[in-house]
Short mmCIF file of C-alpha atoms and ligand atoms in Angstrom, two decimals:
data_model
loop_
_atom_site.label_atom_id
_atom_site.label_comp_id
_atom_site.label_asym_id
_atom_site.label_seq_id
_atom_site.Cartn_x
_atom_site.Cartn_y
_atom_site.Cartn_z
CA UNK A 519 -86.44 -74.97 8.14
CA UNK A 520 -88.53 -71.42 7.77
CA UNK A 521 -88.08 -69.85 5.04
CA UNK A 522 -87.47 -66.03 7.07
CA UNK A 523 -85.69 -66.22 10.15
CA UNK A 524 -87.94 -62.59 10.77
CA UNK A 525 -91.16 -60.85 9.58
CA UNK A 526 -91.28 -57.81 10.28
CA UNK A 527 -95.07 -56.48 10.41
CA UNK A 528 -96.05 -52.40 10.28
CA UNK A 529 -95.78 -48.57 9.14
CA UNK A 530 -93.60 -47.64 5.94
CA UNK A 531 -93.48 -44.17 5.02
CA UNK A 532 -90.70 -41.62 2.92
CA UNK A 533 -88.82 -39.26 4.96
CA UNK A 534 -88.09 -35.70 3.52
CA UNK A 535 -85.69 -34.25 6.00
CA UNK A 536 -84.88 -30.75 5.60
CA UNK A 537 -81.54 -29.16 6.65
CA UNK A 538 -80.42 -25.75 7.17
CA UNK A 539 -83.89 -24.39 7.59
CA UNK A 540 -83.70 -20.23 7.76
CA UNK A 541 -85.58 -19.98 11.09
CA UNK A 542 -88.72 -21.48 12.67
CA UNK A 543 -91.93 -21.89 9.80
CA UNK A 544 -94.53 -19.17 9.83
CA UNK A 545 -97.97 -19.55 8.22
CA UNK A 546 -98.20 -17.51 5.52
CA UNK A 547 -94.40 -16.94 4.68
CA UNK A 548 -91.84 -18.69 2.65
CA UNK A 549 -88.22 -20.03 4.21
CA UNK A 550 -85.50 -21.61 2.25
CA UNK A 551 -83.76 -25.05 3.42
CA UNK A 552 -80.22 -25.20 2.00
CA UNK A 553 -80.28 -29.24 2.14
CA UNK A 554 -83.01 -32.31 1.45
CA UNK A 555 -82.56 -36.07 1.52
CA UNK A 556 -85.84 -38.69 0.56
CA UNK A 557 -85.31 -42.02 2.34
CA UNK A 558 -86.96 -44.55 3.34
CA UNK A 559 -88.13 -43.95 6.96
CA UNK A 560 -90.72 -45.85 9.44
CA UNK A 561 -89.48 -48.00 12.67
CA UNK A 562 -90.14 -51.12 11.28
CA UNK A 563 -88.12 -50.26 8.03
CA UNK A 564 -85.38 -49.42 10.12
CA UNK A 565 -85.82 -52.96 12.07
CA UNK A 566 -85.93 -54.95 9.28
CA UNK A 567 -82.88 -53.41 7.23
CA UNK A 568 -80.71 -53.60 10.08
CA UNK A 569 -81.67 -57.13 10.75
CA UNK A 570 -81.06 -57.53 7.75
CA UNK A 571 -77.64 -56.31 8.06
CA UNK A 572 -77.29 -57.91 10.58
CA UNK A 573 -76.95 -61.37 8.41
CA UNK A 574 -81.09 -62.55 9.23
CA UNK A 575 -83.27 -63.35 6.62
CA UNK A 576 -86.13 -60.85 7.07
CA UNK A 577 -89.37 -59.93 4.70
CA UNK A 578 -91.36 -57.24 5.76
CA UNK A 579 -94.97 -57.56 5.24
CA UNK A 580 -96.66 -53.08 5.25
CA UNK A 581 -98.71 -51.24 2.82
CA UNK A 582 -97.53 -48.78 0.39
CA UNK A 583 -99.21 -46.25 -1.96
CA UNK A 584 -99.05 -46.96 -5.65
CA UNK A 585 -96.65 -43.69 -5.74
CA UNK A 586 -93.29 -42.67 -6.11
CA UNK A 587 -93.02 -42.84 -2.82
CA UNK A 588 -94.64 -46.45 -2.71
CA UNK A 589 -91.79 -47.24 -5.60
CA UNK A 590 -89.22 -45.25 -2.84
CA UNK A 591 -90.03 -47.33 0.17
CA UNK A 592 -89.79 -50.65 -2.06
CA UNK A 593 -86.55 -50.26 -4.11
CA UNK A 594 -84.81 -48.78 -0.67
CA UNK A 595 -86.01 -52.35 0.96
CA UNK A 596 -85.04 -53.63 -1.33
CA UNK A 597 -81.63 -52.77 -1.19
CA UNK A 598 -81.11 -53.12 2.30
CA UNK A 599 -81.62 -56.83 0.84
CA UNK A 600 -85.62 -56.78 2.91
CA UNK A 601 -87.61 -59.20 0.35
CA UNK A 602 -90.62 -56.94 -0.18
CA UNK A 603 -92.75 -59.55 -2.06
CA UNK A 604 -95.52 -59.47 0.84
CA UNK A 605 -95.64 -55.26 0.82
CA UNK A 606 -99.41 -54.35 -0.16
CA UNK A 607 -100.44 -51.97 -2.50
CA UNK A 608 -103.17 -50.10 -1.70
CA UNK A 609 -104.77 -48.66 -5.01
CA UNK A 610 -105.63 -45.04 -4.12
CA UNK A 611 -104.52 -44.56 -0.94
CA UNK A 612 -101.02 -42.49 -0.72
CA UNK A 613 -97.88 -43.90 0.68
CA UNK A 614 -97.19 -42.06 4.18
CA UNK A 615 -94.69 -39.42 4.88
CA UNK A 616 -93.31 -37.42 7.61
CA UNK A 617 -91.53 -34.26 6.87
CA UNK A 618 -88.27 -33.60 9.06
CA UNK A 619 -87.16 -30.41 9.72
CA UNK A 620 -83.92 -30.57 11.32
CA UNK A 621 -82.61 -28.01 13.50
CA UNK A 622 -79.17 -28.96 15.25
CA UNK A 623 -79.86 -31.19 17.47
CA UNK A 624 -83.18 -31.04 17.56
CA UNK A 625 -86.55 -31.97 15.38
CA UNK A 626 -89.34 -30.65 14.21
CA UNK A 627 -91.81 -34.07 12.33
CA UNK A 628 -94.68 -34.27 10.92
CA UNK A 629 -96.63 -37.16 9.38
CA UNK A 630 -98.87 -37.86 7.35
CA UNK A 631 -99.84 -41.68 7.74
CA UNK A 632 -101.49 -42.56 4.35
CA UNK A 633 -101.67 -46.12 4.13
CA UNK A 634 -99.92 -47.34 7.76
CA UNK A 635 -102.85 -46.49 9.26
CA UNK A 636 -105.32 -48.49 6.24
CA UNK A 637 -103.67 -52.19 7.02
CA UNK A 638 -105.30 -54.77 8.41
CA UNK A 639 -105.13 -58.19 9.11
CA UNK A 640 -107.88 -59.15 6.50
CA UNK A 641 -104.84 -57.59 3.31
CA UNK A 642 -101.92 -59.72 5.13
CA UNK A 643 -101.84 -63.73 3.75
CA UNK A 644 -102.74 -65.94 6.46
CA UNK A 645 -99.67 -68.22 5.11
CA UNK A 646 -97.12 -65.23 5.79
CA UNK A 647 -97.73 -66.83 9.80
CA UNK A 648 -96.33 -70.24 8.68
CA UNK A 649 -93.15 -69.40 6.70
CA UNK A 650 -91.05 -66.86 9.65
CA UNK A 651 -89.66 -68.23 12.81
CA UNK A 652 -90.09 -64.76 14.85
CA UNK A 653 -92.67 -62.18 13.98
CA UNK A 654 -92.38 -58.54 14.81
CA UNK A 655 -94.58 -56.10 15.08
CA UNK A 656 -93.74 -51.80 15.73
CA UNK A 657 -95.72 -49.07 15.70
CA UNK A 658 -99.03 -49.57 16.47
CA UNK A 659 -100.20 -46.28 17.97
CA UNK A 660 -98.85 -45.45 14.14
CA UNK A 661 -101.06 -47.82 12.78
CA UNK A 662 -104.85 -48.48 14.17
CA UNK A 663 -105.66 -51.05 11.20
CA UNK A 664 -102.73 -53.26 12.67
CA UNK A 665 -103.51 -52.02 16.70
CA UNK A 666 -107.37 -53.66 16.80
CA UNK A 667 -106.05 -56.89 15.26
CA UNK A 668 -102.90 -57.17 17.12
CA UNK A 669 -104.59 -60.05 19.14
CA UNK A 670 -105.61 -62.49 17.22
CA UNK A 671 -101.59 -61.08 14.60
CA UNK A 672 -99.69 -62.85 17.98
CA UNK A 673 -102.51 -66.04 17.59
CA UNK A 674 -101.49 -66.51 14.21
CA UNK A 675 -98.02 -66.26 14.86
CA UNK A 676 -97.98 -68.90 18.00
CA UNK A 677 -100.22 -71.03 16.54
CA UNK A 678 -97.48 -71.27 13.95
CA UNK A 679 -94.21 -72.38 15.88
CA UNK A 680 -92.88 -68.61 15.75
CA UNK A 681 -91.71 -66.53 18.03
CA UNK A 682 -93.49 -63.18 18.41
CA UNK A 683 -92.21 -59.52 19.52
CA UNK A 684 -93.66 -56.46 20.32
CA UNK A 685 -92.18 -52.20 19.83
CA UNK A 686 -95.31 -50.24 20.63
CA UNK A 687 -93.22 -46.80 20.12
CA UNK A 688 -94.26 -43.68 21.39
CA UNK A 689 -98.52 -42.21 21.00
CA UNK A 690 -98.40 -39.41 19.10
CA UNK A 691 -101.55 -38.79 20.79
CA UNK A 692 -100.93 -39.41 24.02
CA UNK A 693 -103.95 -41.94 24.64
CA UNK A 694 -101.62 -45.27 25.61
CA UNK A 695 -104.47 -47.46 25.02
CA UNK A 696 -102.82 -50.88 25.00
CA UNK A 697 -103.95 -53.75 26.51
CA UNK A 698 -101.24 -55.14 28.07
CA UNK A 699 -102.66 -57.66 30.30
CA UNK A 700 -104.41 -59.46 27.20
CA UNK A 701 -101.18 -58.88 25.11
CA UNK A 702 -97.96 -59.48 27.05
CA UNK A 703 -98.73 -63.31 27.21
CA UNK A 704 -99.17 -63.62 23.40
CA UNK A 705 -95.79 -61.77 23.62
CA UNK A 706 -91.73 -63.45 23.86
CA UNK A 707 -90.21 -60.34 23.90
CA UNK A 708 -91.69 -56.89 24.86
CA UNK A 709 -89.14 -54.27 23.63
CA UNK A 710 -90.42 -50.41 25.05
CA UNK A 711 -88.42 -47.55 26.57
CA UNK A 712 -88.82 -46.53 29.29
CA UNK A 713 -91.50 -43.53 29.58
CA UNK A 714 -92.79 -45.43 27.03
CA UNK A 715 -93.41 -47.95 29.14
CA UNK A 716 -94.62 -45.85 32.15
CA UNK A 717 -97.64 -43.95 29.96
CA UNK A 718 -98.65 -47.23 29.25
CA UNK A 719 -98.77 -48.61 32.37
CA UNK A 720 -99.83 -45.18 34.09
CA UNK A 721 -96.92 -45.76 36.20
CA UNK A 722 -95.05 -43.18 37.77
CA UNK A 723 -91.92 -44.64 38.15
CA UNK A 724 -89.47 -47.34 36.43
CA UNK A 725 -90.25 -50.16 38.94
CA UNK A 726 -94.06 -49.52 39.60
CA UNK A 727 -94.55 -49.87 35.74
CA UNK A 728 -92.33 -53.38 36.26
CA UNK A 729 -95.03 -54.34 39.16
CA UNK A 730 -97.53 -53.45 36.80
CA UNK A 731 -96.10 -55.40 33.83
CA UNK A 732 -94.66 -58.95 35.73
CA UNK A 733 -97.30 -61.31 36.18
CA UNK A 734 -98.22 -61.03 32.46
CA UNK A 735 -95.27 -60.75 30.62
CA UNK A 736 -92.46 -63.07 29.26
CA UNK A 737 -89.23 -60.93 28.51
CA UNK A 738 -89.34 -57.51 28.86
CA UNK A 739 -86.61 -54.96 27.15
CA UNK A 740 -86.93 -51.35 28.10
CA UNK A 741 -84.95 -49.35 26.74
CA UNK A 742 -83.16 -46.33 28.77
CA UNK A 743 -81.09 -44.31 25.63
CA UNK A 744 -77.40 -43.35 26.53
CA UNK A 745 -77.84 -45.31 30.59
CA UNK A 746 -78.17 -48.37 28.37
CA UNK A 747 -80.93 -50.95 29.25
CA UNK A 748 -82.39 -53.08 31.36
CA UNK A 749 -83.23 -57.25 30.91
CA UNK A 750 -87.07 -58.39 32.73
CA UNK A 751 -87.06 -62.03 33.43
CA UNK A 752 -90.13 -63.16 33.51
CA UNK A 753 -89.84 -63.95 37.14
CA UNK A 754 -88.87 -60.10 37.83
CA UNK A 755 -85.72 -60.47 38.15
CA UNK A 756 -84.19 -56.70 36.88
CA UNK A 757 -80.71 -56.55 35.49
CA UNK A 758 -79.44 -53.45 34.19
CA UNK A 759 -76.55 -53.26 31.65
CA UNK A 760 -74.75 -49.97 30.86
CA UNK A 761 -74.85 -49.07 27.47
CA UNK A 762 -71.68 -48.73 25.11
CA UNK A 763 -69.57 -45.54 25.91
CA UNK A 764 -69.71 -42.97 22.41
CA UNK A 765 -67.84 -40.42 22.84
CA UNK A 766 -68.36 -39.36 19.70
CA UNK A 767 -72.68 -39.58 18.56
CA UNK A 768 -73.56 -38.09 15.30
CA UNK A 769 -77.17 -38.66 16.22
CA UNK A 770 -79.59 -41.56 17.73
CA UNK A 771 -82.36 -41.46 15.40
CA UNK A 772 -83.96 -46.06 14.84
CA UNK A 773 -81.04 -46.31 18.16
CA UNK A 774 -84.42 -48.81 19.65
CA UNK A 775 -84.81 -50.19 16.09
CA UNK A 776 -80.98 -50.97 15.90
CA UNK A 777 -80.92 -52.41 19.60
CA UNK A 778 -84.27 -54.40 18.81
CA UNK A 779 -82.53 -55.98 15.51
CA UNK A 780 -79.41 -57.09 17.79
CA UNK A 781 -81.45 -58.67 20.67
CA UNK A 782 -83.38 -60.05 18.83
CA UNK A 783 -80.71 -61.42 15.76
CA UNK A 784 -78.81 -63.35 19.22
CA UNK A 785 -82.70 -64.38 20.12
CA UNK A 786 -83.78 -66.40 17.45
CA UNK A 787 -80.64 -68.17 17.84
CA UNK A 788 -81.43 -69.23 21.31
CA UNK A 789 -78.85 -66.85 22.49
CA UNK A 790 -78.84 -66.48 26.06
CA UNK A 791 -81.01 -63.59 27.45
CA UNK A 792 -78.00 -61.70 28.64
CA UNK A 793 -75.79 -62.28 25.10
CA UNK A 794 -79.24 -60.36 23.57
CA UNK A 795 -79.38 -57.52 25.49
CA UNK A 796 -75.59 -57.35 25.18
CA UNK A 797 -75.63 -57.62 21.63
CA UNK A 798 -79.09 -55.30 21.80
CA UNK A 799 -76.98 -52.35 23.51
CA UNK A 800 -74.13 -52.73 20.93
CA UNK A 801 -76.45 -52.45 17.53
CA UNK A 802 -77.69 -49.46 19.15
CA UNK A 803 -74.07 -47.80 20.54
CA UNK A 804 -73.66 -48.73 16.50
CA UNK A 805 -76.50 -46.93 15.66
CA UNK A 806 -75.43 -43.75 16.89
CA UNK A 807 -72.07 -43.97 14.92
CA UNK A 808 -73.67 -42.99 11.61
CA UNK A 809 -76.82 -40.72 10.73
CA UNK A 810 -79.82 -41.64 10.79
CA UNK A 811 -81.09 -45.82 11.61
CA UNK A 812 -79.60 -47.42 9.02
CA UNK A 813 -76.17 -45.56 8.05
CA UNK A 814 -74.27 -47.75 10.49
CA UNK A 815 -75.38 -50.71 8.95
CA UNK A 816 -74.14 -50.95 5.52
CA UNK A 817 -72.81 -54.18 5.60
CA UNK A 818 -71.30 -56.43 8.11
CA UNK A 819 -67.60 -56.12 7.24
CA UNK A 820 -67.97 -52.05 8.14
CA UNK A 821 -70.18 -53.34 11.35
CA UNK A 822 -67.08 -55.08 12.59
CA UNK A 823 -64.87 -52.80 11.86
CA UNK A 824 -66.46 -50.42 14.52
CA UNK A 825 -67.73 -52.35 17.09
CA UNK A 826 -63.91 -53.09 17.57
CA UNK A 827 -62.77 -49.86 16.66
CA UNK A 828 -64.63 -47.46 18.73
CA UNK A 829 -66.15 -49.79 21.39
CA UNK A 830 -63.41 -52.29 21.73
CA UNK A 831 -66.29 -55.04 21.37
CA UNK A 832 -64.74 -58.41 19.20
CA UNK A 833 -68.21 -59.28 17.03
CA UNK A 834 -65.94 -61.42 14.02
CA UNK A 835 -68.60 -64.41 14.30
CA UNK A 836 -71.16 -62.11 12.90
N1 ATP B 1452 -75.97 -41.84 23.28
C1 ATP B 1452 -75.56 -43.44 23.23
N2 ATP B 1452 -75.10 -43.72 23.25
C2 ATP B 1452 -74.29 -45.33 23.36
N3 ATP B 1452 -75.69 -46.22 23.51
C3 ATP B 1452 -76.64 -45.56 23.18
C4 ATP B 1452 -77.21 -44.76 23.29
N4 ATP B 1452 -78.33 -43.85 22.44
C5 ATP B 1452 -78.75 -44.73 22.82
N5 ATP B 1452 -78.31 -46.85 22.84
C6 ATP B 1452 -78.12 -47.88 22.62
O1 ATP B 1452 -79.41 -48.12 22.07
C7 ATP B 1452 -80.75 -48.59 23.01
C8 ATP B 1452 -81.63 -48.17 22.20
O2 ATP B 1452 -81.58 -46.36 22.20
P1 ATP B 1452 -83.27 -45.99 22.92
O3 ATP B 1452 -83.27 -46.55 24.43
O4 ATP B 1452 -82.92 -44.05 22.42
O5 ATP B 1452 -84.80 -46.19 22.38
P2 ATP B 1452 -85.86 -45.14 22.09
O6 ATP B 1452 -85.65 -44.18 22.98
O7 ATP B 1452 -86.66 -46.73 21.67
O8 ATP B 1452 -85.47 -44.54 20.51
P3 ATP B 1452 -85.99 -44.58 18.64
O9 ATP B 1452 -86.59 -43.06 19.05
O10 ATP B 1452 -85.33 -45.61 17.92
O11 ATP B 1452 -87.86 -45.44 19.26
C9 ATP B 1452 -80.44 -47.92 24.57
O12 ATP B 1452 -80.87 -49.07 24.94
C10 ATP B 1452 -78.32 -48.04 23.53
O13 ATP B 1452 -77.92 -49.44 24.87
MG1 MG B 1453 -88.49 -46.24 20.36
#
């Protein structure tokens, strides 16, 4: 028996969210925001927190600075039930942060990468690969150190008997430098969204993108927002599954990470792939019932009652 169901390797940062801003920021001037929230950010942290909320034993490997925001990241992860004993503290580089300027439905984000761009495989204790049944990596384009070591990370996971997954997330510089031919054979479950997959394969449409990755991939799930998801088997069979309908979306921040946590939580229990996809869709939809990426996932009891009440879905087994 391995100690952890999942070890998530990825970026960590704080989000400083400003709401009710009096107009657009202008160089040389100063304006007020009516409301501020300083909280745990990062795709990998949302994934880890929500997988823990779904009952998985989860640890996270990421780098923080020896500073106030690093302390906040650790404290909030602990509060979500994620093991933080593998976090790496850099002595001088600050923890990353995203300033989120929120305007109604839309947001303007500025990210300082800080420690997230610095961590490499050399910083990580090689012993971790023995300790988990599954290794998940996310947001590689925000982490040049991890990105260059990705092949080795997946080889180590596999050598130690772990299954693997990857959500590349968006490339902020849109270079899409990702060697899918080399990496996909090492990845058990590949979890891009539709636009990301088209960009990284240089494709004009989803079918073309699927044709390109099919010879190299194992299982792939393509996320399509309120349209649901596509499950692609190794033989190229495409299984579309519509999203659970939420008439009252609060916001969809973190829906993709929540989808990942739902899919992987079922996957590591050996559930059939269509069940994993269905639970991924449900986790993504649950995410949209409450603000931000983790607040819908506060307790298993709340998840069960929301699933029943809003989506008429019985998950009493959870
Ligand atoms: N408005 C919505 N209503 C119902 N379900 C949704 C909605 N938005 C997303 N989902 C569910 O969540 C899944 C993942 O969402 P999405 O496709 O937005 O991921 P993403 O683009 O990776 O998002 P992220 O910005 O979190 O990385 C979808 O496949 C769908 O099942
Ligand atoms: Mg995403």
